[in-house]
Coordinates of N, CA and C in Angstrom, one line a residue:
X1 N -17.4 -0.8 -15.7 CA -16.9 -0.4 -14.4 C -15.5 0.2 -14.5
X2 N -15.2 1.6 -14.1 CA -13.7 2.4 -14.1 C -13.0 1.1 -13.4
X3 N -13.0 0.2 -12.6 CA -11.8 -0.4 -12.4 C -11.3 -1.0 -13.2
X4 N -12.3 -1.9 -14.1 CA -11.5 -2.5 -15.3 C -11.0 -1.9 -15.9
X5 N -11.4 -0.4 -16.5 CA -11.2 0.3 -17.3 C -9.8 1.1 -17.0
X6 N -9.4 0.7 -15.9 CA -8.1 1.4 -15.2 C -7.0 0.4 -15.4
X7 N -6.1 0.1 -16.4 CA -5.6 -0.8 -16.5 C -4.7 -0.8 -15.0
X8 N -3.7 -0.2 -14.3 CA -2.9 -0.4 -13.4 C -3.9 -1.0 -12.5
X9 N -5.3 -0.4 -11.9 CA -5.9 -1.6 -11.0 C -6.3 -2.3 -11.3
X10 N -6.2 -2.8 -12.7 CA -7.3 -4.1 -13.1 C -6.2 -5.0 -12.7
X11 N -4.8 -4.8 -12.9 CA -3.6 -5.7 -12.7 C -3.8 -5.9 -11.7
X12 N -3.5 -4.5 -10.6 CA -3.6 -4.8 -9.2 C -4.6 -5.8 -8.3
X13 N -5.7 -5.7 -8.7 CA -6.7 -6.6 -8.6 C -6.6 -8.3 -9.0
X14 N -6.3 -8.3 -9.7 CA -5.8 -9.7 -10.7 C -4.4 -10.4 -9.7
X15 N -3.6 -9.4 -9.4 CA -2.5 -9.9 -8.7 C -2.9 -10.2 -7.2
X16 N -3.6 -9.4 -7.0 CA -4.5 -9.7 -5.3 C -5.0 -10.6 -5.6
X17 N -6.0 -11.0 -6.1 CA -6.7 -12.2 -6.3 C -5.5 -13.7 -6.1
X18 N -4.8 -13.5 -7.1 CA -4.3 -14.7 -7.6 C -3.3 -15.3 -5.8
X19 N -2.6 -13.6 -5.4 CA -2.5 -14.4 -4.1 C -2.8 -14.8 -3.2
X20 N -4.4 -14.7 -2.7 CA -5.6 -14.6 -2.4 C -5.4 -16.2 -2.3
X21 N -5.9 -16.7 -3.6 CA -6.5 -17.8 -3.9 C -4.8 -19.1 -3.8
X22 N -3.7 -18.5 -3.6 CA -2.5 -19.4 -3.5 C -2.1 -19.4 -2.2
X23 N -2.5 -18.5 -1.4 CA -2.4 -18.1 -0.3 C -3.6 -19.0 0.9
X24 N -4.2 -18.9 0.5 CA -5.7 -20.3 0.9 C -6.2 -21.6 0.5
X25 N -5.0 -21.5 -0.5 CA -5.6 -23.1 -1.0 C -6.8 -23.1 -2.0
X26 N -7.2 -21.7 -2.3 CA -8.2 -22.2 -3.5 C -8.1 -22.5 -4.8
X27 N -9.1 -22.8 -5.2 CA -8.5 -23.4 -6.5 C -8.7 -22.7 -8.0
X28 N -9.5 -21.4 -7.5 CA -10.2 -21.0 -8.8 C -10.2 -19.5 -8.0
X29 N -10.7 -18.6 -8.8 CA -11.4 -17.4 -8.2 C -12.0 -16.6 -10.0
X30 N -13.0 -15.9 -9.3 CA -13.9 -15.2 -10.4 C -14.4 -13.8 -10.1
X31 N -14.1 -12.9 -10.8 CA -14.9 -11.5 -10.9 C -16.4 -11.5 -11.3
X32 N -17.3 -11.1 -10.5 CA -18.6 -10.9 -11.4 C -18.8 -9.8 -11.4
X33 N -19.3 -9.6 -13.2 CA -20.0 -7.8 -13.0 C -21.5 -7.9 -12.3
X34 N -21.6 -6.4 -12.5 CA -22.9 -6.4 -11.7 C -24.0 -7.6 -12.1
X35 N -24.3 -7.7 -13.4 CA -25.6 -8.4 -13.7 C -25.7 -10.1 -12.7
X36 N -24.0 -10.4 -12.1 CA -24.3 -11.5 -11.4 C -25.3 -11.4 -10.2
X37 N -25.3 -9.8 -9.5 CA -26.3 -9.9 -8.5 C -27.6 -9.8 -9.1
X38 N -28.4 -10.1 -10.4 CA -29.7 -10.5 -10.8 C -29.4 -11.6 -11.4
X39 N -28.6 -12.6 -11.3 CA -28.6 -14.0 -11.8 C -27.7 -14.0 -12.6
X40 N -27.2 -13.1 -13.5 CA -26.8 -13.0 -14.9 C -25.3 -14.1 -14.9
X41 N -24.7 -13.6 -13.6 CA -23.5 -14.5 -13.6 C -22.6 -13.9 -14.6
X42 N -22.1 -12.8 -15.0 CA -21.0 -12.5 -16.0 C -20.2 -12.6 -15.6
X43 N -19.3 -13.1 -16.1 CA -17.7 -13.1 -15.6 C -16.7 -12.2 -16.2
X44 N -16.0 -11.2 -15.4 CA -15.4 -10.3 -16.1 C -13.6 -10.7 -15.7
X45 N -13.4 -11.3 -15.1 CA -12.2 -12.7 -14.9 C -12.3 -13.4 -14.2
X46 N -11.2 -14.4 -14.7 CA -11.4 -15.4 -13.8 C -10.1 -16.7 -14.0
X47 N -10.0 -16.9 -12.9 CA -8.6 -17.8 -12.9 C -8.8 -19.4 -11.9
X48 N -9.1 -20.3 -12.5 CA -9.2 -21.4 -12.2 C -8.8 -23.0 -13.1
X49 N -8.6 -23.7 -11.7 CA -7.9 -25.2 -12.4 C -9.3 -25.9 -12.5
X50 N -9.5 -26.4 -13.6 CA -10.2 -27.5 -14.1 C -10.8 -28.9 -12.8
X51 N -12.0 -28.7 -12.3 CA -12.1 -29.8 -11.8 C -13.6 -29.0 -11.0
X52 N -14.1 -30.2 -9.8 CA -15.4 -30.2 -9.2 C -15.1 -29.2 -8.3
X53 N -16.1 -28.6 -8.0 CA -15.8 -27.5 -6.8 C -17.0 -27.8 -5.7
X54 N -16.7 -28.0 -4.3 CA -17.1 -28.6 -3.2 C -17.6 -27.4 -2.2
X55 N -16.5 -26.8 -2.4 CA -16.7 -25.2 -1.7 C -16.4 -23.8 -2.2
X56 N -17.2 -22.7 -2.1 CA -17.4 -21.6 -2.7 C -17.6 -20.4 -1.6
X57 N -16.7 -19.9 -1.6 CA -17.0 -18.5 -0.7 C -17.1 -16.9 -1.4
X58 N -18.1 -16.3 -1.4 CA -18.1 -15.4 -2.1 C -18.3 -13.9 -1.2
X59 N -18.0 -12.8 -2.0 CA -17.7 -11.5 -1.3 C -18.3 -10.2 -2.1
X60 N -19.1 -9.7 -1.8 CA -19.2 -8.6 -2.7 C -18.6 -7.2 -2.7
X61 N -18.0 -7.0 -3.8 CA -17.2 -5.7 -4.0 C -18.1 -4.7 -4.6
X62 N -18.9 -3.8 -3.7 CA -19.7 -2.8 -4.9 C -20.7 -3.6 -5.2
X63 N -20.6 -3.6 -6.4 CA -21.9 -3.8 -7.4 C -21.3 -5.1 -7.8
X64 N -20.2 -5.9 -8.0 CA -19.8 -6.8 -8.1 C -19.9 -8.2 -7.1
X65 N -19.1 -8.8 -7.4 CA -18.8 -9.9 -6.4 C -17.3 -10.8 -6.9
X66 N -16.9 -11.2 -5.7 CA -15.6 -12.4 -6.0 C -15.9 -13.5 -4.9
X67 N -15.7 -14.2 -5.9 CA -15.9 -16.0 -5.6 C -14.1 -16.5 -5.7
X68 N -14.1 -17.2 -4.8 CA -13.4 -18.3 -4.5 C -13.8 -19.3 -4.4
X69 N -13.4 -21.2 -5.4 CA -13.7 -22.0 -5.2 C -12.8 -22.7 -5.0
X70 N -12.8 -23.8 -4.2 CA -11.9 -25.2 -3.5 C -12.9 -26.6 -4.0
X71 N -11.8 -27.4 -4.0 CA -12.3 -28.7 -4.5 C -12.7 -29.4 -3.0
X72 N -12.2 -28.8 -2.0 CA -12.5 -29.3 -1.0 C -12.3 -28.6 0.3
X73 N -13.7 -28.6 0.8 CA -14.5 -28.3 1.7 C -14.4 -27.6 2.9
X74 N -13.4 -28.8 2.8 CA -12.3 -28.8 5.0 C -11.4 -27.6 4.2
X75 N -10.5 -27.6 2.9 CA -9.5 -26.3 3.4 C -10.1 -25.0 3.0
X76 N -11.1 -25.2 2.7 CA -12.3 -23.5 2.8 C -12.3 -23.3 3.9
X77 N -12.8 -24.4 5.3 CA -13.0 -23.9 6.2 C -11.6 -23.9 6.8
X78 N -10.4 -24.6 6.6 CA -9.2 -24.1 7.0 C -8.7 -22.6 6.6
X79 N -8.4 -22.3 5.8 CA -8.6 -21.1 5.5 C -9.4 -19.8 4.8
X80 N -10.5 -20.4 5.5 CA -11.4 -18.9 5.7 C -11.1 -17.7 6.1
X81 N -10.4 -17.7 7.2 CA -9.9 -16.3 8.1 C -9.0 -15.6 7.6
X82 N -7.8 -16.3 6.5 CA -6.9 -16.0 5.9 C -7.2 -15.0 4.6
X83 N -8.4 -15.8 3.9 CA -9.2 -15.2 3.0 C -9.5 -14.4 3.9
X84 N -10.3 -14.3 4.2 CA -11.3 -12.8 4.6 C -10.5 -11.8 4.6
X85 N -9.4 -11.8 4.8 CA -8.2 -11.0 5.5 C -7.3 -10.4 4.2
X86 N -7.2 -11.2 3.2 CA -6.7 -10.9 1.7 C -7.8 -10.1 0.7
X87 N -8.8 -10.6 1.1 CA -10.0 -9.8 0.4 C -10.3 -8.3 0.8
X88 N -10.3 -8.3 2.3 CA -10.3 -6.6 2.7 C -9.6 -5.8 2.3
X89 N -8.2 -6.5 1.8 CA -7.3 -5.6 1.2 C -7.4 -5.6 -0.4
X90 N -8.2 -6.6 -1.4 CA -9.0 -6.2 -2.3 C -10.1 -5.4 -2.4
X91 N -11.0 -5.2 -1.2 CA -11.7 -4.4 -1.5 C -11.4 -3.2 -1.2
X92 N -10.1 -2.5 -0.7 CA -9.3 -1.1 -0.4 C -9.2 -0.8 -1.8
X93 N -8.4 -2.1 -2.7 CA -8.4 -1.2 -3.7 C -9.2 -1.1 -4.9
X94 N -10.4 -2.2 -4.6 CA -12.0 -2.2 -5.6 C -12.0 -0.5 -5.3
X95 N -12.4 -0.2 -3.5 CA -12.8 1.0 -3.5 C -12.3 1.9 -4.3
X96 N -11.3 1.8 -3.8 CA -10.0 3.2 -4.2 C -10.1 3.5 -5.5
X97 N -10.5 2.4 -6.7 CA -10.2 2.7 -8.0 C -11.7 3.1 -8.2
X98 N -12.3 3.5 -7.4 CA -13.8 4.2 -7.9 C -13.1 5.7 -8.0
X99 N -12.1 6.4 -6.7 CA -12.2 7.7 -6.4 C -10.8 8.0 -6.8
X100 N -9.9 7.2 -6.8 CA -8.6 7.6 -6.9 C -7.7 7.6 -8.2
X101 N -8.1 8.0 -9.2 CA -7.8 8.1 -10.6 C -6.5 8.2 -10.7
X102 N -6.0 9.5 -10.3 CA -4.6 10.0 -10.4 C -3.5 9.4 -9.7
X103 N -3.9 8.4 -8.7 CA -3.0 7.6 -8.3 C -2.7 6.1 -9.1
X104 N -3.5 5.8 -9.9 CA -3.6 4.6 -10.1 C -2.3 4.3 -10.8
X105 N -1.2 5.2 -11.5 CA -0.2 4.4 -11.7 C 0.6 3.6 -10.9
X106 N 0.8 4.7 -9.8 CA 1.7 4.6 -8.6 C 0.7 3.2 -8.0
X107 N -0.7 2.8 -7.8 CA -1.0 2.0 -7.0 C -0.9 1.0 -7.6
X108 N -0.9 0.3 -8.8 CA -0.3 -0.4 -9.6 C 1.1 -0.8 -9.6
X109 N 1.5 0.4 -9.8 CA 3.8 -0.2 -9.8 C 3.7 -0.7 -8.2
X110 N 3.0 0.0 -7.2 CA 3.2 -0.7 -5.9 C 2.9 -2.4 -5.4
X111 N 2.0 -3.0 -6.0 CA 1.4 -3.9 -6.6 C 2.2 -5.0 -7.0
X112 N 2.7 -4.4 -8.3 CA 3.6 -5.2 -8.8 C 5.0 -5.5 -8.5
X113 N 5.1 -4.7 -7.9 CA 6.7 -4.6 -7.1 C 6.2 -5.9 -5.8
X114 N 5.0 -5.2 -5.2 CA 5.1 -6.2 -3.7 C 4.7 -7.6 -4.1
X115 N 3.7 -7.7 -5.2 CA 3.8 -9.5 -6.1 C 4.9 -9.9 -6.2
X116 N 5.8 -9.5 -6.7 CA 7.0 -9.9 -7.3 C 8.0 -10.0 -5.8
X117 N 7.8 -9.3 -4.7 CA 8.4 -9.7 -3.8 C 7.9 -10.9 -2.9
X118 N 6.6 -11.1 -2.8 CA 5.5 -12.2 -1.7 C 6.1 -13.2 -2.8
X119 N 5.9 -13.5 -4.3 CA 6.8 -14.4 -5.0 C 8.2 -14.9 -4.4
X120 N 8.9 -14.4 -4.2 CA 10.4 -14.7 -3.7 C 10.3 -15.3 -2.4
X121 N 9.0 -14.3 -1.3 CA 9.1 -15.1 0.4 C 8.5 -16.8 -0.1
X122 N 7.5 -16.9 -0.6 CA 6.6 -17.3 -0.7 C 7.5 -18.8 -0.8
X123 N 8.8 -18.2 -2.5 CA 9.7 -19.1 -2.9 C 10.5 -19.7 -1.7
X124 N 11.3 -18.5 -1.3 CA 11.8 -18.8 0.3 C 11.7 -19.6 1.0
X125 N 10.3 -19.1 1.4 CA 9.9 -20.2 2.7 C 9.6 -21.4 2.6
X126 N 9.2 -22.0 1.0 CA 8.8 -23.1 0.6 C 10.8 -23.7 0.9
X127 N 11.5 -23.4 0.2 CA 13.1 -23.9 0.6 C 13.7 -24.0 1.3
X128 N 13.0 -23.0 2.6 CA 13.4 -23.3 4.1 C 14.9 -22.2 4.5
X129 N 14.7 -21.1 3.1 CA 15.5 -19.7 3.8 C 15.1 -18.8 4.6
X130 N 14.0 -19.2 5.0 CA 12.9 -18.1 6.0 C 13.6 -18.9 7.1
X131 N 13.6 -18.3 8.1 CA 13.1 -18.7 9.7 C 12.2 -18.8 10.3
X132 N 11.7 -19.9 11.5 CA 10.5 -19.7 11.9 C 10.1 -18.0 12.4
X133 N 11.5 -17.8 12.6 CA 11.0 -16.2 13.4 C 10.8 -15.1 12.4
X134 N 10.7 -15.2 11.1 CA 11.4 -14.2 9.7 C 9.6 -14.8 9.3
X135 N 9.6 -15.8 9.0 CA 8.5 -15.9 8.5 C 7.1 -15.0 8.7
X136 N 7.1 -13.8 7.8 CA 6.2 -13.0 7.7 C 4.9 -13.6 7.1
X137 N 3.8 -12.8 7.7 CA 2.7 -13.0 7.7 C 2.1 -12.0 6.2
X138 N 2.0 -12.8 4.6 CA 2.1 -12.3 3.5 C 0.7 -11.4 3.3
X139 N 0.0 -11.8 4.2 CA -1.6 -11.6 3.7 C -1.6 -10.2 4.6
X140 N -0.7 -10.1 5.9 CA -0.4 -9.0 6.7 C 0.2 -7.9 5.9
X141 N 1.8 -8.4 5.2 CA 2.3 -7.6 4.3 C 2.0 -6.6 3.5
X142 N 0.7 -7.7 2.6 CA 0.7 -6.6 1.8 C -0.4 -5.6 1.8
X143 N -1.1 -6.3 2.8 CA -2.8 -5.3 3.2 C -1.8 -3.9 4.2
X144 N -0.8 -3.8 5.0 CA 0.0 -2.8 5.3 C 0.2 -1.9 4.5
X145 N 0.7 -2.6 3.0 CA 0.8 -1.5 2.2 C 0.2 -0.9 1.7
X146 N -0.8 -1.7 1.1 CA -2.3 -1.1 0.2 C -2.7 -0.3 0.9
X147 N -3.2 -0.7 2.7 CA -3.7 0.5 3.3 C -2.8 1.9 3.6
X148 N -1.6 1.7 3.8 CA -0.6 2.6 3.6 C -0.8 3.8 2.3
X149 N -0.9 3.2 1.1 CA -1.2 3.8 -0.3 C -2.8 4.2 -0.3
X150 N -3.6 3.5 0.3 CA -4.9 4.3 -0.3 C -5.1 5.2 1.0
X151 N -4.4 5.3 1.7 CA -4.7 6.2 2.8 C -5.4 8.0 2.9
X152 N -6.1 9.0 2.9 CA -6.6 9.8 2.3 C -5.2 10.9 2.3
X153 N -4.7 11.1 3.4 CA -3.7 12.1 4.1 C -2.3 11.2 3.1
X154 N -2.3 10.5 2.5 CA -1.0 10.3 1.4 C -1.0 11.1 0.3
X155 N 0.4 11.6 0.3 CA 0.8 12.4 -0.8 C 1.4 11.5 -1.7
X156 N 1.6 12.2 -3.0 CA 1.9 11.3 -4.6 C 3.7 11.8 -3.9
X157 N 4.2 13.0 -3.1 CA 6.1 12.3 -3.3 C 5.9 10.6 -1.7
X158 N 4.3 10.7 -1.0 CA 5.0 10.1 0.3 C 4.9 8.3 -0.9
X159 N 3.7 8.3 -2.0 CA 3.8 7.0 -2.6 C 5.0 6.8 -3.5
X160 N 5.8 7.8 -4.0 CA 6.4 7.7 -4.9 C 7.8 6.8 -3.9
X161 N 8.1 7.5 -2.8 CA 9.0 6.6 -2.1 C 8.7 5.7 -1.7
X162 N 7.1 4.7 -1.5 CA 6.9 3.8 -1.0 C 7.4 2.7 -2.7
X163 N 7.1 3.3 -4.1 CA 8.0 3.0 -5.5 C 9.0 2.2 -5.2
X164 N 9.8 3.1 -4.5 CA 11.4 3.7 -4.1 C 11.9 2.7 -3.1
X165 N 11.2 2.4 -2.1 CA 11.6 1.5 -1.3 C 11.5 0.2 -1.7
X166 N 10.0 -0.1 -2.3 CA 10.3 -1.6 -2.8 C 11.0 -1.7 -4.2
X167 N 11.2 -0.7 -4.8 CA 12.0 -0.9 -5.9 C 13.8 -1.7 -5.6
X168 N 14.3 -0.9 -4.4 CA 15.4 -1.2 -3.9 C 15.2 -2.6 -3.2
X169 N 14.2 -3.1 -2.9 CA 14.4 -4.3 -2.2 C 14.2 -5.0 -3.6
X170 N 13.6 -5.3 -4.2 CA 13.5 -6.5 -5.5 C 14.9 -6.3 -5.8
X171 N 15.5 -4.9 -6.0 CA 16.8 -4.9 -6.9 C 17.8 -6.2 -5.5
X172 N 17.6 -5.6 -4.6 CA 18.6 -6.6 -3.1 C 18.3 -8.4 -3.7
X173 N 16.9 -8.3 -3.7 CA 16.9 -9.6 -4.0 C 17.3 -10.6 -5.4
X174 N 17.3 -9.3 -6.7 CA 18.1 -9.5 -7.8 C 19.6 -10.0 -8.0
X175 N 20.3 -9.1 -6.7 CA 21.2 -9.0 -6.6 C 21.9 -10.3 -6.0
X176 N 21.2 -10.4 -4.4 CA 21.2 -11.5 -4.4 C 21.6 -12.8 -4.8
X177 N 20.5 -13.0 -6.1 CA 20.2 -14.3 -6.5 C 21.2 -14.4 -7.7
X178 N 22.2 -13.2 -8.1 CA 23.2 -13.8 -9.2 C 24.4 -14.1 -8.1
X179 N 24.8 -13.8 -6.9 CA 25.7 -13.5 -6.3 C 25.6 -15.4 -5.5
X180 N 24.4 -15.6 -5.4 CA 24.1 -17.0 -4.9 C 25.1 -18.0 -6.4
X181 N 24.4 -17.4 -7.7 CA 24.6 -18.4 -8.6 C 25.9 -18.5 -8.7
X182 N 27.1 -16.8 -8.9 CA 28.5 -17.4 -8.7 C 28.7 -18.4 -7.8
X183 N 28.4 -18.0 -6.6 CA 28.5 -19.3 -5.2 C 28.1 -20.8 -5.8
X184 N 27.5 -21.1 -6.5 CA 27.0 -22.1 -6.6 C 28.3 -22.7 -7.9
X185 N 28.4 -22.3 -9.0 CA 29.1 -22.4 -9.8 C 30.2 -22.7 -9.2
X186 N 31.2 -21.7 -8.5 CA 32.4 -21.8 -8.2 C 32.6 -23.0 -7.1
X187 N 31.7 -22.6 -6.2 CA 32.5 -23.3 -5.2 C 31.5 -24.7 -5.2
X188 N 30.3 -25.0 -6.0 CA 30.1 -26.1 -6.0 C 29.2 -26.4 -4.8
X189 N 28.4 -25.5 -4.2 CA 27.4 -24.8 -2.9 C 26.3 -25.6 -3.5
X190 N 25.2 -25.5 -2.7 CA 23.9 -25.9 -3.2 C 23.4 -24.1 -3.0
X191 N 22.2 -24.1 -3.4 CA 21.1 -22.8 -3.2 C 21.3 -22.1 -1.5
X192 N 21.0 -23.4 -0.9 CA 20.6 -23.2 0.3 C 22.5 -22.5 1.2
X193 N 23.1 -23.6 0.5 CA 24.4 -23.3 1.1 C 24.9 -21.7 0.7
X194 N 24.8 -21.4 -0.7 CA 25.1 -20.2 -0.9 C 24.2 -19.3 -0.1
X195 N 23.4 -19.1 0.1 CA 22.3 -18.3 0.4 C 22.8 -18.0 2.3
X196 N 23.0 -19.4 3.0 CA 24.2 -19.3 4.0 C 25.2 -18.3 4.1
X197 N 25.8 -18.6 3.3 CA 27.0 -18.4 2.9 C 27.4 -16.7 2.7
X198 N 26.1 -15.8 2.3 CA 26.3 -14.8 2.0 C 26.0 -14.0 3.3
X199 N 24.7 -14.8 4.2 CA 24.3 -14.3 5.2 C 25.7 -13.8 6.5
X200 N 26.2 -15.1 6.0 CA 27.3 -15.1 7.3 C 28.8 -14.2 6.6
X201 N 28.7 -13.7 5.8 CA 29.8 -12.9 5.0 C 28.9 -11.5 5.7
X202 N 27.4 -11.5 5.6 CA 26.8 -10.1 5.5 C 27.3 -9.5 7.3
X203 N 27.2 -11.0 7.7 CA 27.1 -10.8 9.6 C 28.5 -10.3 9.8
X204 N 29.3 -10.8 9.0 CA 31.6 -10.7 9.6 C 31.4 -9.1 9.1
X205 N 31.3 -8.7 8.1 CA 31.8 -7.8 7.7 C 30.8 -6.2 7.7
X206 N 29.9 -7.0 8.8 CA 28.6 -6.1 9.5 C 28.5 -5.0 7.8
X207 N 27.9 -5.5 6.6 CA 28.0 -4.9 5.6 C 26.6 -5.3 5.2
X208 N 25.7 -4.4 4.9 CA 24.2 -5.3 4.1 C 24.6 -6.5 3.0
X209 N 23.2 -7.2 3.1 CA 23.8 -8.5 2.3 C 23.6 -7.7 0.9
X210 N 23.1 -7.1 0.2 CA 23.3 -6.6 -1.0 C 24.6 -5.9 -1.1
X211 N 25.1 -5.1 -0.5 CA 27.0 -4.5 -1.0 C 27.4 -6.2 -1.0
X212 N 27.5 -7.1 0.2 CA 28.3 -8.3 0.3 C 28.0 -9.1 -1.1
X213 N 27.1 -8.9 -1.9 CA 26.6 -9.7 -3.2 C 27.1 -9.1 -4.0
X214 N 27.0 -7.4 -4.1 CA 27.5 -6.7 -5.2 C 28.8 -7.1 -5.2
X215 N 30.3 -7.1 -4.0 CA 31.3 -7.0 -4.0 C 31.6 -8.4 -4.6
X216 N 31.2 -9.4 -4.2 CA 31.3 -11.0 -5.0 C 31.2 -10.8 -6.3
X217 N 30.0 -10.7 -6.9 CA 29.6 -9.7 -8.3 C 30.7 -9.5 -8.9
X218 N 31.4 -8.1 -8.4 CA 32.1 -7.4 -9.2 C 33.6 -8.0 -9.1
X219 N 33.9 -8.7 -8.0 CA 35.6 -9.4 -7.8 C 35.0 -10.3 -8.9
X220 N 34.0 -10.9 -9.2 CA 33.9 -12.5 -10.2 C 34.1 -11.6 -11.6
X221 N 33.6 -10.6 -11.9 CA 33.8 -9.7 -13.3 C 35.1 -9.6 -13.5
X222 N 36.2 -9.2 -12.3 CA 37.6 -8.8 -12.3 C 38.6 -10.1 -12.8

């Protein structure tokens, strides 16, 4: 199948999945190639914890299929709707990587840029730097963008700045997270306090919280 064969969607696919399956509570998930729809069951990936599986929801992509399994039962049916909703946006880009060849770098670096960000909310909100009102909806997030990118009427400069944009936010949150650690070091702050601390610097000096990080940054170099 050209999607495996495409390394930047095979990633992209693998990174959907994995949020898929952390994002619902499941415990496993599996790619099948075609021969699974005649029994065969091949597995062309698959990422799962060791144990009994109680519940199984499966989806077909194409000529394929993806399975999700849970050890238990009740949080399949708690988060069913969630899945369904992460998968559509797998199968945008199952699709996409049948027809869209020349994009596939750019839909890949997009991919991995927005993993690497839903990683940090995900971190966030588990530590309680989200707000109840901030707390974005991740499965919303990143199916926005995917559909944004495979969209037909997108041009390769409109994805190259969608690159561009999330490239500058990972760098904010890079930045960030050393500008937290001076805080922590110096003044002896917890995470949470530093992370405060910069917000309310960003608010006085009506300055984005990344210059207010960089400027910490660069006075601690001096």
């Amino acid at each position: 199948m050209r999607n495996w064969e495409a390394q930047p969607f095979r990633n992209s696919l693998s990174a959907l999945a994995s949020i898929a399956m952390r994002e619902s509570g499941a415990d496993g998930y599996a790619y099948f190639g075609p021969q699974r729809l005649d029994g065969g069951g091949v597995v062309i990936e698959e990422n799962a914890i060791a144990g009994p599986s109680t519940g199984v929801r499966v989806y077909r992509l194409g000529e394929a299929l993806l399975a999700f399994s849970f050890f238990s039962s009740a949080r399949l049916q708690e988060s069913a709707a969630r899945l369904d909703r992460m998968v559509d946006t797998i199968r945008m880009v199952w699709t996409a990587s049948e027809s869209a060849e020349h994009y596939s770098d750019l839909i890949g670096r997009v991919n991995e840029l927005e993993t690497r960000l839903l990683d940090s909310k995900i971190a966030d909100r588990a530590r309680g730097f989200l707000s109840a009102a901030s707390q974005s909806d991740l499965a919303g997030a990143i199916s926005k963008h995917v559909g944004t990118i495979l969209r037909p009427t997108e041009t390769r400069r409109v994805l190259e700045k969608i690159v561009q944009d999330l490239e500058e936010e990972v760098e904010e949150r890079r930045v960030a997270a050393l500008a937290k650690g001076i805080l922590q070091g110096a003044a002896g702050l917890t995470e949470e306090q530093a992370h405060a601390h910069l917000r309310a610097l960003s608010r006085r000096s009506r300055k984005p919280l990344k210059d207010v990080a960089l400027d910490l940054i660069q006075g601690r170099a001096r």
